[in-house]
Coordinates of N, CA and C in Angstrom, one line a residue:
D1 N -10.7 8.2 2.5 CA -11.4 7.2 3.2 C -10.6 6.9 4.5
F2 N -11.1 6.1 5.4 CA -10.6 5.9 6.7 C -9.1 5.5 6.7
E3 N -8.8 4.5 5.8 CA -7.4 4.0 5.8 C -6.4 5.1 5.4
K4 N -6.8 6.0 4.4 CA -5.9 7.1 4.0 C -5.7 8.0 5.1
I5 N -6.7 8.4 5.9 CA -6.6 9.3 7.0 C -5.7 8.7 8.0
V6 N -5.9 7.4 8.4 CA -5.0 6.8 9.4 C -3.6 6.8 8.9
S7 N -3.3 6.4 7.7 CA -1.9 6.4 7.2 C -1.3 7.8 7.1
D8 N -2.1 8.8 6.9 CA -1.6 10.2 6.9 C -1.2 10.6 8.3
I9 N -2.1 10.3 9.3 CA -1.9 10.7 10.7 C -0.7 9.9 11.3
A10 N -0.7 8.6 11.1 CA 0.3 7.7 11.7 C 0.9 6.8 10.6
P11 N 1.9 7.3 9.9 CA 2.5 6.5 8.8 C 3.0 5.1 9.2
E12 N 3.3 5.0 10.5 CA 3.8 3.6 10.9 C 2.7 2.6 10.9
T13 N 1.5 3.0 10.8 CA 0.4 2.0 10.7 C 0.1 1.6 9.2
G14 N 0.7 2.3 8.3 CA 0.5 2.1 6.9 C 1.0 0.7 6.4
L15 N 0.7 0.4 5.2 CA 1.2 -0.9 4.6 C 2.7 -0.8 4.4
R16 N 3.4 -1.8 4.8 CA 4.9 -1.8 4.7 C 5.3 -2.6 3.4
V17 N 5.2 -1.9 2.3 CA 5.4 -2.5 1.0 C 6.9 -3.0 0.8
E18 N 7.8 -2.4 1.5 CA 9.2 -2.8 1.4 C 9.4 -4.2 1.8
E19 N 8.5 -4.8 2.7 CA 8.6 -6.2 3.1 C 8.5 -7.1 1.9
I20 N 7.8 -6.7 0.9 CA 7.6 -7.6 -0.3 C 8.9 -8.0 -0.9
K21 N 9.8 -7.0 -1.1 CA 11.1 -7.3 -1.8 C 11.9 -8.3 -1.0
E22 N 11.7 -8.3 0.3 CA 12.5 -9.3 1.1 C 12.1 -10.7 0.9
L23 N 10.9 -10.9 0.3 CA 10.4 -12.3 0.1 C 11.1 -13.0 -1.1
G24 N 11.7 -12.2 -2.0 CA 12.3 -12.8 -3.1 C 11.4 -13.1 -4.2
E25 N 11.9 -13.5 -5.4 CA 11.1 -13.7 -6.6 C 10.7 -15.2 -6.6
R26 N 9.4 -15.4 -7.0 CA 8.9 -16.8 -7.2 C 7.8 -16.7 -8.2
E27 N 7.6 -17.8 -8.9 CA 6.6 -17.9 -10.0 C 5.2 -18.0 -9.3
R28 N 4.4 -17.0 -9.5 CA 3.0 -17.1 -9.0 C 2.0 -16.6 -10.0
S29 N 2.4 -16.3 -11.2 CA 1.6 -15.5 -12.1 C 0.3 -16.2 -12.5
D30 N 0.2 -17.5 -12.5 CA -1.0 -18.2 -12.9 C -2.0 -18.4 -11.8
V31 N -1.7 -17.9 -10.6 CA -2.6 -18.1 -9.4 C -3.6 -17.0 -9.3
P32 N -4.9 -17.3 -9.6 CA -5.9 -16.2 -9.5 C -6.3 -15.9 -8.0
I33 N -6.1 -14.6 -7.7 CA -6.4 -14.1 -6.3 C -7.6 -13.1 -6.5
L34 N -8.6 -13.3 -5.7 CA -9.8 -12.4 -5.7 C -9.6 -11.5 -4.5
M35 N -9.8 -10.2 -4.7 CA -9.7 -9.2 -3.7 C -11.0 -8.5 -3.5
A36 N -11.6 -8.4 -2.3 CA -12.8 -7.7 -2.0 C -12.4 -6.5 -1.1
E37 N -12.2 -5.3 -1.7 CA -11.8 -4.1 -1.0 C -12.4 -2.9 -1.6
D38 N -13.1 -2.1 -0.8 CA -13.9 -1.0 -1.3 C -13.0 0.3 -1.3
S39 N -11.9 0.3 -0.7 CA -11.0 1.5 -0.7 C -10.1 1.5 -1.9
A40 N -10.3 2.5 -2.8 CA -9.5 2.5 -4.1 C -8.0 2.6 -3.7
L41 N -7.6 3.4 -2.7 CA -6.2 3.5 -2.3 C -5.7 2.1 -1.9
L42 N -6.4 1.5 -1.0 CA -5.9 0.2 -0.5 C -5.9 -0.9 -1.5
N43 N -6.9 -0.9 -2.4 CA -7.0 -1.8 -3.5 C -5.7 -1.7 -4.3
K44 N -5.3 -0.5 -4.7 CA -4.1 -0.2 -5.5 C -2.9 -0.7 -4.7
L45 N -2.8 -0.3 -3.4 CA -1.6 -0.7 -2.7 C -1.5 -2.2 -2.6
I46 N -2.6 -2.9 -2.3 CA -2.5 -4.4 -2.2 C -2.2 -5.0 -3.6
S47 N -2.9 -4.5 -4.6 CA -2.6 -5.0 -6.0 C -1.2 -4.8 -6.3
D48 N -0.7 -3.6 -6.1 CA 0.8 -3.3 -6.5 C 1.7 -4.3 -5.7
S49 N 1.4 -4.5 -4.4 CA 2.2 -5.3 -3.6 C 2.2 -6.8 -4.1
L50 N 1.0 -7.3 -4.4 CA 0.9 -8.6 -4.9 C 1.5 -8.8 -6.2
R51 N 1.4 -7.8 -7.1 CA 2.1 -7.9 -8.4 C 3.6 -7.9 -8.2
E52 N 4.1 -7.1 -7.3 CA 5.5 -7.0 -6.9 C 6.0 -8.4 -6.5
A53 N 5.1 -9.1 -5.8 CA 5.5 -10.5 -5.3 C 5.3 -11.5 -6.3
G54 N 4.7 -11.2 -7.5 CA 4.6 -12.1 -8.6 C 3.1 -12.6 -8.9
Y55 N 2.2 -12.1 -8.1 CA 0.8 -12.5 -8.3 C 0.2 -11.4 -9.3
V56 N 0.0 -11.8 -10.5 CA -0.5 -10.8 -11.5 C -1.9 -11.2 -12.0
N57 N -2.5 -12.3 -11.6 CA -3.8 -12.7 -12.0 C -4.8 -12.3 -10.9
L58 N -5.1 -11.0 -10.8 CA -5.9 -10.4 -9.7 C -7.3 -10.1 -10.2
I59 N -8.2 -10.4 -9.4 CA -9.6 -10.1 -9.6 C -10.1 -9.1 -8.6
D60 N -10.4 -7.9 -9.0 CA -10.8 -6.8 -8.1 C -12.3 -6.7 -7.9
C61 N -12.8 -6.7 -6.7 CA -14.2 -6.5 -6.4 C -14.3 -5.4 -5.4
V62 N -15.3 -4.6 -5.5 CA -15.4 -3.4 -4.6 C -16.3 -3.7 -3.4
N63 N -16.9 -4.9 -3.3 CA -17.7 -5.3 -2.1 C -17.8 -6.8 -2.1
G64 N -18.4 -7.3 -1.0 CA -18.5 -8.7 -0.8 C -19.5 -9.3 -1.8
Q65 N -20.6 -8.6 -2.1 CA -21.6 -9.1 -3.0 C -21.0 -9.4 -4.4
E66 N -20.2 -8.4 -4.9 CA -19.5 -8.6 -6.2 C -18.6 -9.8 -6.2
A67 N -17.9 -9.9 -5.1 CA -17.0 -11.1 -4.9 C -17.8 -12.4 -4.9
W68 N -18.9 -12.4 -4.1 CA -19.7 -13.6 -4.0 C -20.3 -14.0 -5.3
D69 N -20.7 -13.0 -6.1 CA -21.3 -13.3 -7.4 C -20.3 -14.0 -8.3
F70 N -19.0 -13.5 -8.3 CA -17.9 -14.0 -9.1 C -17.7 -15.5 -8.6
I71 N -17.6 -15.7 -7.3 CA -17.3 -17.0 -6.8 C -18.4 -18.0 -7.1
E72 N -19.6 -17.6 -6.9 CA -20.8 -18.4 -7.2 C -20.8 -18.9 -8.7
K73 N -20.5 -17.9 -9.6 CA -20.5 -18.2 -11.0 C -19.4 -19.2 -11.3
A74 N -18.2 -19.0 -10.7 CA -17.1 -19.9 -11.0 C -17.4 -21.3 -10.4
A75 N -18.0 -21.4 -9.3 CA -18.4 -22.7 -8.7 C -19.4 -23.4 -9.5
A76 N -20.4 -22.6 -10.1 CA -21.5 -23.2 -10.9 C -20.9 -23.8 -12.2
E77 N -19.8 -23.1 -12.7 CA -19.2 -23.6 -13.9 C -18.3 -24.8 -13.6
G78 N -18.1 -25.1 -12.3 CA -17.4 -26.3 -11.9 C -15.9 -26.2 -11.9
N79 N -15.4 -25.0 -12.0 CA -13.9 -24.8 -12.1 C -13.4 -23.7 -11.1
I80 N -13.9 -23.8 -9.9 CA -13.6 -22.8 -8.9 C -12.1 -22.6 -8.7
R81 N -11.3 -23.7 -8.7 CA -9.9 -23.6 -8.5 C -9.2 -22.9 -9.6
D82 N -9.7 -23.1 -10.9 CA -9.1 -22.4 -12.0 C -9.4 -20.9 -12.0
K83 N -10.5 -20.5 -11.4 CA -10.9 -19.1 -11.4 C -10.5 -18.3 -10.1
V84 N -10.5 -19.0 -9.0 CA -10.1 -18.3 -7.7 C -9.4 -19.3 -6.9
R85 N -8.1 -19.0 -6.4 CA -7.4 -19.9 -5.5 C -7.3 -19.3 -4.1
C86 N -7.6 -18.0 -3.9 CA -7.6 -17.4 -2.6 C -8.4 -16.2 -2.6
V87 N -9.1 -15.9 -1.5 CA -9.9 -14.6 -1.4 C -9.3 -13.8 -0.3
I88 N -9.0 -12.5 -0.6 CA -8.6 -11.5 0.4 C -9.7 -10.6 0.5
T89 N -10.2 -10.4 1.8 CA -11.4 -9.5 2.0 C -11.2 -8.6 3.1
D90 N -11.6 -7.3 2.9 CA -11.8 -6.4 4.0 C -13.0 -6.8 4.8
I91 N -13.1 -6.2 6.0 CA -14.3 -6.5 6.8 C -15.4 -5.5 6.4
E92 N -15.2 -4.2 6.6 CA -16.2 -3.2 6.3 C -16.2 -2.8 4.9
M93 N -17.4 -3.1 4.2 CA -17.6 -2.8 2.8 C -19.1 -2.5 2.6
P94 N -19.4 -1.8 1.6 CA -20.9 -1.6 1.4 C -21.5 -2.8 0.8
I95 N -22.8 -2.9 0.8 CA -23.6 -4.0 0.2 C -23.4 -5.3 1.0
M96 N -22.2 -5.9 1.0 CA -22.0 -7.1 1.8 C -20.6 -7.0 2.4
D97 N -20.5 -7.2 3.7 CA -19.2 -7.0 4.4 C -18.4 -8.3 4.3
G98 N -17.2 -8.3 4.7 CA -16.3 -9.4 4.6 C -16.6 -10.6 5.4
H99 N -17.2 -10.3 6.6 CA -17.7 -11.5 7.4 C -18.8 -12.2 6.8
R100 N -19.7 -11.6 6.2 CA -20.8 -12.2 5.5 C -20.3 -13.0 4.3
L101 N -19.3 -12.4 3.5 CA -18.7 -13.1 2.4 C -18.0 -14.4 2.9
T102 N -17.3 -14.3 4.0 CA -16.6 -15.4 4.5 C -17.5 -16.5 4.9
K103 N -18.6 -16.1 5.6 CA -19.6 -17.1 6.0 C -20.2 -17.8 4.8
L104 N -20.6 -17.1 3.7 CA -21.1 -17.7 2.5 C -20.1 -18.7 1.9
I105 N -18.9 -18.3 1.8 CA -17.9 -19.1 1.2 C -17.7 -20.4 2.0
K106 N -17.6 -20.3 3.3 CA -17.3 -21.4 4.1 C -18.5 -22.3 4.4
S107 N -19.7 -21.8 4.2 CA -20.9 -22.6 4.4 C -21.5 -23.2 3.1
T108 N -20.9 -23.0 2.0 CA -21.3 -23.6 0.7 C -20.4 -24.7 0.3
D109 N -21.0 -25.9 0.1 CA -20.2 -27.1 -0.2 C -19.2 -26.9 -1.3
S110 N -19.6 -26.2 -2.4 CA -18.7 -26.1 -3.5 C -17.5 -25.1 -3.3
T111 N -17.6 -24.3 -2.3 CA -16.6 -23.2 -2.0 C -15.9 -23.3 -0.7
K112 N -16.4 -24.2 0.2 CA -15.9 -24.2 1.6 C -14.4 -24.4 1.8
D113 N -13.7 -25.0 0.8 CA -12.3 -25.2 0.9 C -11.5 -24.0 0.3
L114 N -12.2 -23.1 -0.3 CA -11.5 -21.9 -0.8 C -10.9 -21.1 0.3
P115 N -9.6 -20.8 0.3 CA -8.9 -20.1 1.4 C -9.4 -18.6 1.4
V116 N -9.7 -18.1 2.6 CA -10.1 -16.8 2.8 C -9.2 -16.1 3.8
V117 N -8.7 -14.9 3.4 CA -7.8 -14.1 4.3 C -8.6 -12.8 4.6
I118 N -8.8 -12.6 5.8 CA -9.4 -11.3 6.2 C -8.2 -10.3 6.4
F119 N -8.2 -9.2 5.6 CA -7.1 -8.3 5.7 C -7.8 -6.9 5.9
S120 N -7.7 -6.4 7.2 CA -8.5 -5.3 7.5 C -7.9 -4.5 8.6
S121 N -8.2 -3.2 8.6 CA -7.7 -2.3 9.7 C -8.5 -2.6 11.0
L122 N -9.6 -3.4 10.9 CA -10.5 -3.7 12.0 C -10.2 -5.0 12.7
V123 N -9.1 -5.6 12.5 CA -8.8 -6.9 13.1 C -8.3 -6.7 14.5
N124 N -9.2 -6.8 15.5 CA -8.9 -6.8 16.9 C -9.3 -8.1 17.5
E125 N -9.2 -8.3 18.8 CA -9.5 -9.6 19.4 C -10.9 -10.1 19.1
E126 N -11.9 -9.2 19.2 CA -13.3 -9.5 19.0 C -13.5 -9.9 17.5
M127 N -13.0 -9.1 16.6 CA -13.1 -9.4 15.2 C -12.4 -10.7 14.8
R128 N -11.2 -10.9 15.4 CA -10.5 -12.1 15.2 C -11.3 -13.4 15.6
R129 N -11.9 -13.3 16.7 CA -12.8 -14.4 17.2 C -13.9 -14.7 16.2
K130 N -14.5 -13.6 15.7 CA -15.6 -13.7 14.8 C -15.1 -14.3 13.5
G131 N -14.0 -13.9 13.0 CA -13.4 -14.4 11.8 C -13.1 -15.9 11.9
E132 N -12.6 -16.3 13.1 CA -12.3 -17.7 13.3 C -13.6 -18.5 13.3
Q133 N -14.7 -18.0 14.0 CA -15.9 -18.7 14.0 C -16.5 -18.9 12.6
L134 N -16.3 -17.9 11.7 CA -16.8 -18.0 10.4 C -15.9 -18.9 9.5
G135 N -14.7 -19.2 9.9 CA -13.9 -20.1 9.1 C -12.8 -19.5 8.3
A136 N -12.5 -18.2 8.6 CA -11.4 -17.6 7.9 C -10.1 -18.3 8.1
N137 N -9.3 -18.5 7.0 CA -8.1 -19.2 7.1 C -7.0 -18.4 7.8
A138 N -7.1 -17.1 7.6 CA -6.1 -16.2 8.2 C -6.7 -14.8 8.4
Q139 N -6.2 -14.0 9.3 CA -6.7 -12.7 9.6 C -5.4 -11.8 9.9
L140 N -5.3 -10.7 9.2 CA -4.2 -9.8 9.3 C -4.7 -8.4 9.4
S141 N -3.9 -7.6 10.2 CA -4.2 -6.1 10.1 C -3.5 -5.5 8.9
K142 N -4.0 -4.4 8.4 CA -3.5 -3.9 7.1 C -2.0 -3.6 7.1
P143 N -1.3 -3.2 8.1 CA 0.1 -3.0 7.9 C 0.9 -4.2 7.5
E144 N 0.4 -5.4 7.7 CA 1.1 -6.6 7.6 C 1.2 -7.2 6.1
I145 N 1.5 -6.3 5.1 CA 1.5 -6.7 3.7 C 2.5 -7.8 3.4
G146 N 3.6 -7.8 4.0 CA 4.6 -8.9 3.8 C 4.1 -10.2 4.3
N147 N 3.4 -10.2 5.5 CA 2.8 -11.4 6.0 C 1.7 -11.9 5.1
L148 N 0.9 -11.0 4.5 CA -0.2 -11.3 3.6 C 0.4 -12.2 2.4
V149 N 1.5 -11.8 1.8 CA 2.0 -12.6 0.7 C 2.5 -13.9 1.2
R150 N 3.1 -14.0 2.4 CA 3.6 -15.3 2.9 C 2.4 -16.2 3.2
I151 N 1.3 -15.7 3.7 CA 0.1 -16.5 4.0 C -0.5 -17.0 2.7
I152 N -0.6 -16.1 1.7 CA -1.2 -16.5 0.5 C -0.4 -17.6 -0.2
D153 N 0.9 -17.4 -0.2 CA 1.8 -18.5 -0.7 C 1.5 -19.8 -0.1
D154 N 1.4 -19.8 1.3 CA 1.1 -21.1 2.0 C -0.3 -21.6 1.7
L155 N -1.3 -20.8 1.6 CA -2.7 -21.2 1.4 C -2.9 -21.8 0.0
V156 N -2.4 -21.1 -1.0 CA -2.6 -21.5 -2.4 C -1.8 -22.8 -2.7
A157 N -0.7 -23.0 -2.0 CA 0.0 -24.3 -2.1 C -0.8 -25.5 -1.7
K158 N -1.7 -25.2 -0.7 CA -2.5 -26.3 -0.1 C -3.8 -26.5 -0.9
F159 N -4.3 -25.5 -1.6 CA -5.6 -25.6 -2.2 C -5.6 -26.0 -3.7

């Protein structure tokens, strides 16, 4: 996939997993994090990094629609905070992209406070503006895995 090709060609743009170890150990195991990522390689890298940081309650979705279905069901059951405390989404995915997912989350009363982090190789100025307009809590380019953990720590503490 695209991310694998980019990291093969330019390793400096790849995820910097060693940054995770610098963050130190903290108790995060009970915090459910939903990830919407269609790349199997990146899904594994992000999952491994989050587990290394102590987040072990991970929900994997391969596209925005699968993520939205999970979130909607949790909200309907009235326990969204118990089921999902933060969403990490790629932008480009099949069926439903990350921007549409963010818009649905932020425009629905029962889910609007759920933190959303856009974590994509496509985060440029135009995409950043769009993410802000949709209500994303944070946006990072994919090499920033250490920052991703810091931001999740901050967002789940507030939600």
